[in-house]
MMTF fields as JSON, N, C-alpha, C and O atoms, coordinates in Angstrom:
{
  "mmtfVersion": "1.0.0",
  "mmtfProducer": "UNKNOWN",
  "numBonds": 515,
  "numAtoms": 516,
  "numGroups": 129,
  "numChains": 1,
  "numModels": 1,
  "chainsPerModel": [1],
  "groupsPerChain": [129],
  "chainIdList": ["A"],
  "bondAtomList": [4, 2, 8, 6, 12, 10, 16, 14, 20, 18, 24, 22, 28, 26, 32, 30, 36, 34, 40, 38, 44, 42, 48, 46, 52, 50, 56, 54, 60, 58, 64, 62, 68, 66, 72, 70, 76, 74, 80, 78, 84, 82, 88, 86, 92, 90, 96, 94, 100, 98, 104, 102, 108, 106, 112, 110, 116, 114, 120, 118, 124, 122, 128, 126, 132, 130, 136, 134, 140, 138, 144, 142, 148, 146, 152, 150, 156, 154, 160, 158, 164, 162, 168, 166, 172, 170, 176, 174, 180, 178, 184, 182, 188, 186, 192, 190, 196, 194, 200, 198, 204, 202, 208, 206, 212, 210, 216, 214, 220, 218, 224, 222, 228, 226, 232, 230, 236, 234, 240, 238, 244, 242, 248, 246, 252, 250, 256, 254, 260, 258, 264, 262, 268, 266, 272, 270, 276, 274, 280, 278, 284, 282, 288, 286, 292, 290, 296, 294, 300, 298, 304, 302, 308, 306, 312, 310, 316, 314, 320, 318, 324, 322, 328, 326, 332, 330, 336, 334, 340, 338, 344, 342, 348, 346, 352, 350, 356, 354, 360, 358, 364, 362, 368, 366, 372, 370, 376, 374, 380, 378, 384, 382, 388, 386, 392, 390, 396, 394, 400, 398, 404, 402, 408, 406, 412, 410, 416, 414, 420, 418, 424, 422, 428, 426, 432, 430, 436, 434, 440, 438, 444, 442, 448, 446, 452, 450, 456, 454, 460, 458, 464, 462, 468, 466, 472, 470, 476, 474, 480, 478, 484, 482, 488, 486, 492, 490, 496, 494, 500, 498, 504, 502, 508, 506, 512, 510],
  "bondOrderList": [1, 1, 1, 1, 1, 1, 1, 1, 1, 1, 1, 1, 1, 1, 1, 1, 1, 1, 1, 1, 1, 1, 1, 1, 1, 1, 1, 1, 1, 1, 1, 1, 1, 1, 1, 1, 1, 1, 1, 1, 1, 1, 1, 1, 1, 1, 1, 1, 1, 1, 1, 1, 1, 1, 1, 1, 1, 1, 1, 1, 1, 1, 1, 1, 1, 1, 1, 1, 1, 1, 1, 1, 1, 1, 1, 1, 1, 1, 1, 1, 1, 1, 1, 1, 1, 1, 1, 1, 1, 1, 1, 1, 1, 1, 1, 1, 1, 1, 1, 1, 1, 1, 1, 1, 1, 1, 1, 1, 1, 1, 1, 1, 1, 1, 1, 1, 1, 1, 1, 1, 1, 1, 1, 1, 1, 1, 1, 1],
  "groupList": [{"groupName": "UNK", "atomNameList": ["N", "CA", "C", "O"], "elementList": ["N", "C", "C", "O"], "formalChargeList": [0, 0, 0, 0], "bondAtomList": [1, 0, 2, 1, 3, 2], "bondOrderList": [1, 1, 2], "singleLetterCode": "X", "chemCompType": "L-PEPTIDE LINKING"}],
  "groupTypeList": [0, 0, 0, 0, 0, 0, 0, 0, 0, 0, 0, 0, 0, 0, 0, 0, 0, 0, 0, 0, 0, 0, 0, 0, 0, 0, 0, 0, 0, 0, 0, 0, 0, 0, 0, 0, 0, 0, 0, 0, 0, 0, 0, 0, 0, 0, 0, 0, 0, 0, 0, 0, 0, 0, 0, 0, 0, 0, 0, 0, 0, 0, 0, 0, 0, 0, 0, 0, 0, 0, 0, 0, 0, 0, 0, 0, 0, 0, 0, 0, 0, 0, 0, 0, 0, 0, 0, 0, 0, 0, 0, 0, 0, 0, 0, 0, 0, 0, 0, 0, 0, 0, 0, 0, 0, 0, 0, 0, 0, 0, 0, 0, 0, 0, 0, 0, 0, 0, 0, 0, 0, 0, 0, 0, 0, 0, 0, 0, 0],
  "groupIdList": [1, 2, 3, 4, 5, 6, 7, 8, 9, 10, 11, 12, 13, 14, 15, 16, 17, 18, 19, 20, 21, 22, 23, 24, 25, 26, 27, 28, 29, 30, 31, 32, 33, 34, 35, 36, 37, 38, 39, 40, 41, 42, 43, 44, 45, 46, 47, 48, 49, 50, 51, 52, 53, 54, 55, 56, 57, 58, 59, 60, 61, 62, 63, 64, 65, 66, 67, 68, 69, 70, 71, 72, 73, 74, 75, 76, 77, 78, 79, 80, 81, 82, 83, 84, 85, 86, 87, 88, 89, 90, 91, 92, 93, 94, 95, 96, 97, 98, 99, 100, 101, 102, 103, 104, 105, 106, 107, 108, 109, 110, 111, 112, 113, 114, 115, 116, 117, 118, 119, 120, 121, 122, 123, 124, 125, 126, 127, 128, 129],
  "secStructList": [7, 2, 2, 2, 2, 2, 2, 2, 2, 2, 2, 2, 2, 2, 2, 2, 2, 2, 2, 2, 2, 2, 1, 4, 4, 4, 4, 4, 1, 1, 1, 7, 7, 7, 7, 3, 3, 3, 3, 7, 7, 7, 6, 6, 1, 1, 3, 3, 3, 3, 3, 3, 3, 7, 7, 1, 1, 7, 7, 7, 2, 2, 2, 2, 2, 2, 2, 6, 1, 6, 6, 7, 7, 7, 7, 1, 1, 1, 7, 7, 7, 1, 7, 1, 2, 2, 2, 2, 2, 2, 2, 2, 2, 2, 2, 6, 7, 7, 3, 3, 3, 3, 3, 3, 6, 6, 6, 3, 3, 3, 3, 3, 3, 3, 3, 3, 1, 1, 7, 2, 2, 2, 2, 6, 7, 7, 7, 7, 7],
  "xCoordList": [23.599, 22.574, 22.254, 21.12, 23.579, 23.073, 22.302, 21.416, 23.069, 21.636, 20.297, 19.412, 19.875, 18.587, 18.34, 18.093, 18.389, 18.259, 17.768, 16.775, 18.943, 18.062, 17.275, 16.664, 17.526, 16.168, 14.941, 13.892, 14.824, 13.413, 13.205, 12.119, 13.734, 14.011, 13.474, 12.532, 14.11, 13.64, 12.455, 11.832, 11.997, 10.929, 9.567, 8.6, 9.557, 8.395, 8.542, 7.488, 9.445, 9.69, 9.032, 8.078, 9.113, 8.584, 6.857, 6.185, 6.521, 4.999, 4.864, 3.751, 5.619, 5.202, 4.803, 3.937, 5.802, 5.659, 4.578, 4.346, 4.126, 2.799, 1.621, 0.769, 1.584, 0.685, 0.73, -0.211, 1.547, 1.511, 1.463, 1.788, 1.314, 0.926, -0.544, -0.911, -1.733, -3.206, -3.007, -3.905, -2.266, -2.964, -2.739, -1.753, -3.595, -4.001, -2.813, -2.522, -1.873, -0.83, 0.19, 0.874, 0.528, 1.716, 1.435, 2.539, 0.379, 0.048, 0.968, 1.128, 1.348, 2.322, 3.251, 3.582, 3.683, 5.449, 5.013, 4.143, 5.563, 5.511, 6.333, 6.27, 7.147, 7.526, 6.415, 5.493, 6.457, 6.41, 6.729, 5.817, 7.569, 8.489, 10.116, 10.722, 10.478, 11.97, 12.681, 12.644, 13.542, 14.235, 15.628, 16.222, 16.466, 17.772, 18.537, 18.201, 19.931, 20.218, 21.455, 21.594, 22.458, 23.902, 24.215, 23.578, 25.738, 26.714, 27.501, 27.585, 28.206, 28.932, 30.247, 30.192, 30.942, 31.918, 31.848, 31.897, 31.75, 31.784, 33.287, 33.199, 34.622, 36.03, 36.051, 36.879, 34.406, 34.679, 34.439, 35.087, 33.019, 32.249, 32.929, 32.481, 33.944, 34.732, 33.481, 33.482, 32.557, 31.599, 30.577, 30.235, 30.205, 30.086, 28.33, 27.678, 27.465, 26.33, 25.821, 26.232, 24.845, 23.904, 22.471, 22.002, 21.709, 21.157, 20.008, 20.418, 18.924, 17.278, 16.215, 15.602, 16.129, 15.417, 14.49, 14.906, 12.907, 12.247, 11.312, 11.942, 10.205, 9.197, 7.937, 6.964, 8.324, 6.416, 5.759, 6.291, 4.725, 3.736, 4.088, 3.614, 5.255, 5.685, 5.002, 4.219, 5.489, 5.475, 4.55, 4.709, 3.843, 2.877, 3.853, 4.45, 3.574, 4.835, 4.528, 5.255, 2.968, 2.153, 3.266, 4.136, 2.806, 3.425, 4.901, 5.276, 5.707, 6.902, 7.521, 8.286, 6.901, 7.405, 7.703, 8.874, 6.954, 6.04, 6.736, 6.795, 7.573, 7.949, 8.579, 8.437, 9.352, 10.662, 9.868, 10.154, 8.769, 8.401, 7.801, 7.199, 7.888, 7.542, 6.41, 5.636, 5.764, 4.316, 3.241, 2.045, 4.553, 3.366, 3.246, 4.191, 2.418, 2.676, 1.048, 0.131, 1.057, 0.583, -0.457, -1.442, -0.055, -0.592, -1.688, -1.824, -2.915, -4.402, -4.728, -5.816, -3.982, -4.197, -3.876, -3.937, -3.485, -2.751, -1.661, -1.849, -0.786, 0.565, 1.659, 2.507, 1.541, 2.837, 2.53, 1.411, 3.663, 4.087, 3.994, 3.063, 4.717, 5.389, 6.729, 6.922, 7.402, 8.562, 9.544, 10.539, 9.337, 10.881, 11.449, 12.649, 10.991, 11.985, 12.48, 13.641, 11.705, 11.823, 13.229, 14.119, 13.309, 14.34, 15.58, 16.705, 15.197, 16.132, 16.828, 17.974, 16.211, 16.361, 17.558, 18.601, 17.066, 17.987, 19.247, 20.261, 18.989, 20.482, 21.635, 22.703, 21.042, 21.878, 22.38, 23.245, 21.963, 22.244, 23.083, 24.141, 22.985, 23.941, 25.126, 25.937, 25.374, 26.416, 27.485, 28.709, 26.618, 26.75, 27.176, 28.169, 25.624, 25.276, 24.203, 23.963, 23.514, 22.454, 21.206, 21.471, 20.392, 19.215, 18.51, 18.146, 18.505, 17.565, 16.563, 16.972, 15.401, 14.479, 14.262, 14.407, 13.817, 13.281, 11.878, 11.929, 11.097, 9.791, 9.043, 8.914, 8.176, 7.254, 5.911, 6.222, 4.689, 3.571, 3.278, 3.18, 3.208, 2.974, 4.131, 4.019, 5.409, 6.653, 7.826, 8.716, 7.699, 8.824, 9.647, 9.458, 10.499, 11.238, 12.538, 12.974, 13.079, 15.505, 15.56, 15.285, 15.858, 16.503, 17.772, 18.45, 18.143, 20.059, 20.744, 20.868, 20.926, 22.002, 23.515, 24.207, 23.836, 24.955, 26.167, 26.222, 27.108, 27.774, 29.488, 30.321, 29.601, 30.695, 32.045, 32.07, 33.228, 34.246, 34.741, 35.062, 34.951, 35.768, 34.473, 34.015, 34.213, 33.137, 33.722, 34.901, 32.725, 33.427, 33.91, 34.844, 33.578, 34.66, 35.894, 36.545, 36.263, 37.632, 38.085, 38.906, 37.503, 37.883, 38.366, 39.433, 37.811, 37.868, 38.832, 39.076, 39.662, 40.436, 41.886, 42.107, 42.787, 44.107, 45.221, 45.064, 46.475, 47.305, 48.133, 48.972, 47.632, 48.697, 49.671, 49.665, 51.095, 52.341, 52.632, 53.662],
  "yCoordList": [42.904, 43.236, 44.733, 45.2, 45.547, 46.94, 47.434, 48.244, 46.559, 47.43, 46.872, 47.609, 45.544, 45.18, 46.586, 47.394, 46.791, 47.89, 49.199, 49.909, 49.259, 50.767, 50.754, 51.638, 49.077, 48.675, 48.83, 49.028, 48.788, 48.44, 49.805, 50.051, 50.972, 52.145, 53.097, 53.864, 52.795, 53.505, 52.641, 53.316, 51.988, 50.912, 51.791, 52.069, 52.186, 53.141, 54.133, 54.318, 55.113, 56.349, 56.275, 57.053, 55.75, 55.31, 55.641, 56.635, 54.602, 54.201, 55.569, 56.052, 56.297, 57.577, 58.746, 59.62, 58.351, 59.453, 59.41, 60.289, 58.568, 57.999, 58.544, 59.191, 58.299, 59.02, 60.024, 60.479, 60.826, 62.515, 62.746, 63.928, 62.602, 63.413, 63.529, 64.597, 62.837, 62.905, 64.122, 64.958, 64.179, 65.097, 66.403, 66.875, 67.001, 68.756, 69.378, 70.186, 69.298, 70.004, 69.683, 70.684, 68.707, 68.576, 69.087, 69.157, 69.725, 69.951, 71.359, 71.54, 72.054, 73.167, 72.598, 73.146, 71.441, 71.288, 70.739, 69.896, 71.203, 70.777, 69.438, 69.079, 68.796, 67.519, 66.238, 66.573, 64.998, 64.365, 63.822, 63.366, 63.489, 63.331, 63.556, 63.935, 63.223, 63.118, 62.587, 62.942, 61.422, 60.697, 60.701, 60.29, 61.092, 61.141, 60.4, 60.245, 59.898, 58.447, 59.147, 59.673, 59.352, 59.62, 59.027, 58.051, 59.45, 59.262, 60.497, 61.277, 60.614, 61.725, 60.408, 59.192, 60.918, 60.13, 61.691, 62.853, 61.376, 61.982, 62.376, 62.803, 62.001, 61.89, 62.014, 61.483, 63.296, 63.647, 61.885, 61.062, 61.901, 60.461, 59.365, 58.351, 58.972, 58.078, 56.919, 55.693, 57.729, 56.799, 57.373, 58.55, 56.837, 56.813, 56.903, 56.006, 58.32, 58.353, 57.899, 58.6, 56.829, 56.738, 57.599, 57.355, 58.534, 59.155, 58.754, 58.456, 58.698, 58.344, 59.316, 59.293, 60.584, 61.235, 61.612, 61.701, 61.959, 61.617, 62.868, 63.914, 63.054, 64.194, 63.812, 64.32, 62.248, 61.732, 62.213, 62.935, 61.941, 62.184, 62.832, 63.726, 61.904, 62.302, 61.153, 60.364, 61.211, 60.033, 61.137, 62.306, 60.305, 61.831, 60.992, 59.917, 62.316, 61.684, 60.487, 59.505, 60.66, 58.745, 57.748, 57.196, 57.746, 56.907, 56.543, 55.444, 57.679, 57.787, 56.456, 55.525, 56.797, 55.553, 54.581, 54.214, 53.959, 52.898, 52.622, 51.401, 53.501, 52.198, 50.59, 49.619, 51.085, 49.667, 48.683, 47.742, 48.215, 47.92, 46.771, 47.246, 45.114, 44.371, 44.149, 44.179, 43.88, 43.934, 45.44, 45.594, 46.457, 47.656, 48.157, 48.258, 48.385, 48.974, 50.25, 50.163, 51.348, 52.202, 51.912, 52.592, 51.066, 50.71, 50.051, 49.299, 50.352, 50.531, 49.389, 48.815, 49.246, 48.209, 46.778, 46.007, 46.543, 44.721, 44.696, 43.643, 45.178, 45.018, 45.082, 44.21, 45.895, 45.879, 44.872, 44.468, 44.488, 43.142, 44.085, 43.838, 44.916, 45.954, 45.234, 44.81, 44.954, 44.11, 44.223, 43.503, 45.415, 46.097, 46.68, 46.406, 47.779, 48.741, 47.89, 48.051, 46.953, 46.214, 45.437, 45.202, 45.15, 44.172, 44.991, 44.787, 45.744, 47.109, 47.319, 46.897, 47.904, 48.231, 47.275, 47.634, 45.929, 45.012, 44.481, 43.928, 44.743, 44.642, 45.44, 45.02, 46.918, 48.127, 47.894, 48.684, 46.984, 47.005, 46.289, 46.63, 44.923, 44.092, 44.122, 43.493, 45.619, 45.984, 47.078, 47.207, 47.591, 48.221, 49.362, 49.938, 49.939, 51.275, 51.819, 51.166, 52.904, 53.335, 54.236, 54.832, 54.088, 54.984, 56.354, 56.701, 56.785, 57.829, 58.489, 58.427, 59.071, 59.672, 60.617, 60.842, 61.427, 62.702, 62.909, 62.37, 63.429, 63.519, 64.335, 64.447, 65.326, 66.544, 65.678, 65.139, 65.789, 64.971, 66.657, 67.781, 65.939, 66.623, 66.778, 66.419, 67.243, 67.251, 66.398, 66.62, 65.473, 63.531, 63.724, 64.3, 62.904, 61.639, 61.29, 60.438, 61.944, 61.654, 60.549, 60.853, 59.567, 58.356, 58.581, 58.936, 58.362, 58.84, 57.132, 56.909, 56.584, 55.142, 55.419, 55.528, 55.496, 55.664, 54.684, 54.03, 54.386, 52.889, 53.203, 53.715, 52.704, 52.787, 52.244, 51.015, 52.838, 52.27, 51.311, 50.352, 51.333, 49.653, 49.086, 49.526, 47.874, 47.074, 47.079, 46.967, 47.216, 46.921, 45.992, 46.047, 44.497, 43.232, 44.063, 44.493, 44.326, 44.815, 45.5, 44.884, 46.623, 47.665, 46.695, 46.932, 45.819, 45.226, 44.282, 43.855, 43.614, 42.604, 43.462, 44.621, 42.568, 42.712, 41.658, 40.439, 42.374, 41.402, 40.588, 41.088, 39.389, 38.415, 38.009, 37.572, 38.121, 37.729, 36.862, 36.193],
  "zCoordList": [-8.664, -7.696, -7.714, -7.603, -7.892, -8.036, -9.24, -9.511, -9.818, -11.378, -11.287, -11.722, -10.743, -9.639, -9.379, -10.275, -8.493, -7.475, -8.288, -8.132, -9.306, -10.027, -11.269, -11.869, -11.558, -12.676, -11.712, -12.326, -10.341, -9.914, -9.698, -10.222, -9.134, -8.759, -10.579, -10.779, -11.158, -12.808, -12.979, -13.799, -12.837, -13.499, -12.699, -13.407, -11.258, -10.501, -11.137, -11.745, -11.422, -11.712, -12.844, -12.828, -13.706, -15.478, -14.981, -15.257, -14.286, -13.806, -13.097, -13.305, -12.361, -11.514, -12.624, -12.652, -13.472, -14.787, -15.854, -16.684, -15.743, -16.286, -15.642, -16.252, -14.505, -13.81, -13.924, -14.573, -13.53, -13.486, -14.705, -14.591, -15.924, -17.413, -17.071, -17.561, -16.36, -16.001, -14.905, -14.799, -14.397, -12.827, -12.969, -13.534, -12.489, -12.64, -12.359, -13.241, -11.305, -10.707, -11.768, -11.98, -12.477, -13.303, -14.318, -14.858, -15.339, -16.041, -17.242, -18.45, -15.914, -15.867, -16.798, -17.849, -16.375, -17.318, -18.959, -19.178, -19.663, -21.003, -21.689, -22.865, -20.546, -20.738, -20.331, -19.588, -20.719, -19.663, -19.093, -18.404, -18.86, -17.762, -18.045, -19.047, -16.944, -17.171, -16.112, -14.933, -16.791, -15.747, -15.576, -16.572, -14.47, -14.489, -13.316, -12.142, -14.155, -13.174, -13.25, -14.354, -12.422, -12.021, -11.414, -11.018, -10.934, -9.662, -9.689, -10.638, -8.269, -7.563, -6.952, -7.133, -6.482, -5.886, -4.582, -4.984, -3.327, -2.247, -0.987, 0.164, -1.84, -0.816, 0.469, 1.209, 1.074, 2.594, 3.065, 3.712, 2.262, 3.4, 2.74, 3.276, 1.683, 1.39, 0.634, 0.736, -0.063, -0.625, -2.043, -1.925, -3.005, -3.536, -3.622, -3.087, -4.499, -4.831, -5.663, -6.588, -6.306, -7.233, -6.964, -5.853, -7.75, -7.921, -8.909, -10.031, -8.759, -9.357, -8.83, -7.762, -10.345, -10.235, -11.124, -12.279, -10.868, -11.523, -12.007, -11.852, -12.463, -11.934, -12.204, -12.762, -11.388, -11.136, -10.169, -9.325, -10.151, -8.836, -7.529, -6.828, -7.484, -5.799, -5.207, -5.737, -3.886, -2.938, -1.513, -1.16, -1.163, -0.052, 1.356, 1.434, 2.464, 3.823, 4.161, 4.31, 4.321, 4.688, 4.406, 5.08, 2.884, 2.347, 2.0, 1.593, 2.234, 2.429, 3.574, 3.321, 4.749, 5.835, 5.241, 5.335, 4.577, 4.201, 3.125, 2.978, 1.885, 0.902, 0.598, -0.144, 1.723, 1.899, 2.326, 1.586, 3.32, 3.924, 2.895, 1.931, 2.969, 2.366, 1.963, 2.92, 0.761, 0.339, 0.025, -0.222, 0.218, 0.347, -0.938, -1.72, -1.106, -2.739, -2.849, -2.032, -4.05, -3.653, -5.274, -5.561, -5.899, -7.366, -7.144, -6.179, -8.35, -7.511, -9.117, -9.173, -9.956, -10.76, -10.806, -11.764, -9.462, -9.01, -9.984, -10.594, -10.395, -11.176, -9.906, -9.718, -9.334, -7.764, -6.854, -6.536, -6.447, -5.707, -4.327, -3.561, -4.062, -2.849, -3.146, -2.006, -3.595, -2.743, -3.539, -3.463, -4.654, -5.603, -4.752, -4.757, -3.557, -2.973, -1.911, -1.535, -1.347, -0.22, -0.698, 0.119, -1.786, -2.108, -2.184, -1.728, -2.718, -3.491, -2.037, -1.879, -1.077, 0.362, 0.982, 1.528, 0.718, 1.553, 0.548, 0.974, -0.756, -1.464, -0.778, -0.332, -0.82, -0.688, 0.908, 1.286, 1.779, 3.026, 2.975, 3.504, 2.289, 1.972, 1.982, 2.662, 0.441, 0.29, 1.684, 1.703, 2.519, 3.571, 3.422, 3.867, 2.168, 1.8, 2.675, 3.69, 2.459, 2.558, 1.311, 0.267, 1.719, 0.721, 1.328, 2.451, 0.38, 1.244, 0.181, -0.978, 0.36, -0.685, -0.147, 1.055, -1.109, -0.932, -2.035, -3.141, -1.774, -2.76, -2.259, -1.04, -3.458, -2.847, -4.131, -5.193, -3.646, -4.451, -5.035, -4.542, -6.543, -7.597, -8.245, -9.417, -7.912, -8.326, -8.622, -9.442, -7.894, -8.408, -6.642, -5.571, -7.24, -6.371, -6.574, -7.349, -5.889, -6.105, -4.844, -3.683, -5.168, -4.629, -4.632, -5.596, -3.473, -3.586, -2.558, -1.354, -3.37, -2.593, -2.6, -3.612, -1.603, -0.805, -0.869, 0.172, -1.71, -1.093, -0.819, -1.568, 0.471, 0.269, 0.035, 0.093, -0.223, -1.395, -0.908, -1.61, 0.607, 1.014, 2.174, 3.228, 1.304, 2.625, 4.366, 4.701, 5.15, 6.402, 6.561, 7.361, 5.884, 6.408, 6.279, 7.231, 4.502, 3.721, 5.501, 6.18, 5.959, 7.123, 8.141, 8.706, 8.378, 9.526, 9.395, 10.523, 8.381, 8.214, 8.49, 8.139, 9.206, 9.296, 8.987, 9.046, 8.62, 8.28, 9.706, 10.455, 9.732, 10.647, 10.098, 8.947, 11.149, 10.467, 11.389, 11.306]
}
């Protein structure tokens, strides 16, 4: 389910990066694009980062609210469903992570999913003797 999650997550970024090789403001960088996928392991918060970063378009604040949100999609050629991040969104909840984005339009988009190392059931279970 997690590589779901950052196949659909790299799969926009690809399409974001596409776009921005056309637009006036990206024009500056001599790449076109560039995509970078990590992890961090975090000991304070006891959880673990995946990282999706891009230097498409950018996401404008509007539309920021609005990605997770089922059916929304910002693709002006009928290829988007809306319902990659939406899904993406409720995997990662599943697991009883979190997401968070950050994006400046013209410059790209770091997706950072959060998960952490022991599920709350795991937390919440005790041994009866």
């Amino acid at each position: 389910q997690m590589e779901q999650v950052i196949i659909n997550i790299a799969n926009n970024a690809v399409l974001a990066m596409k776009e921005a090789v056309g637009k006036v403001e990206h024009l500056g960088t001599l790449r076109k694009g560039e995509l970078t996928i990590g992890s961090r392991f975090h000991p304070e918060r006891e959880c673990v980062e995946i990282f999706i970063k891009d230097t498409g378009i950018g996401i404008s604040k509007n539309d920021l609210s609005r990605i997770f949100d089922p059916f929304f999609t910002t693709r002006k050629d009928g290829k988007g469903t809306g319902l990659g991040l939406s899904i993406s969104y409720g995997i990662v909840k599943m697991h009883d992570g979190s997401i968070e984005v950050e994006s400046e339009v013209g410059k790209g988009t770091t997706f950072k999913i959060f998960l952490p190392l022991k599920a709350k059931k795991e937390q919440e279970m005790s041994v009866v003797k």
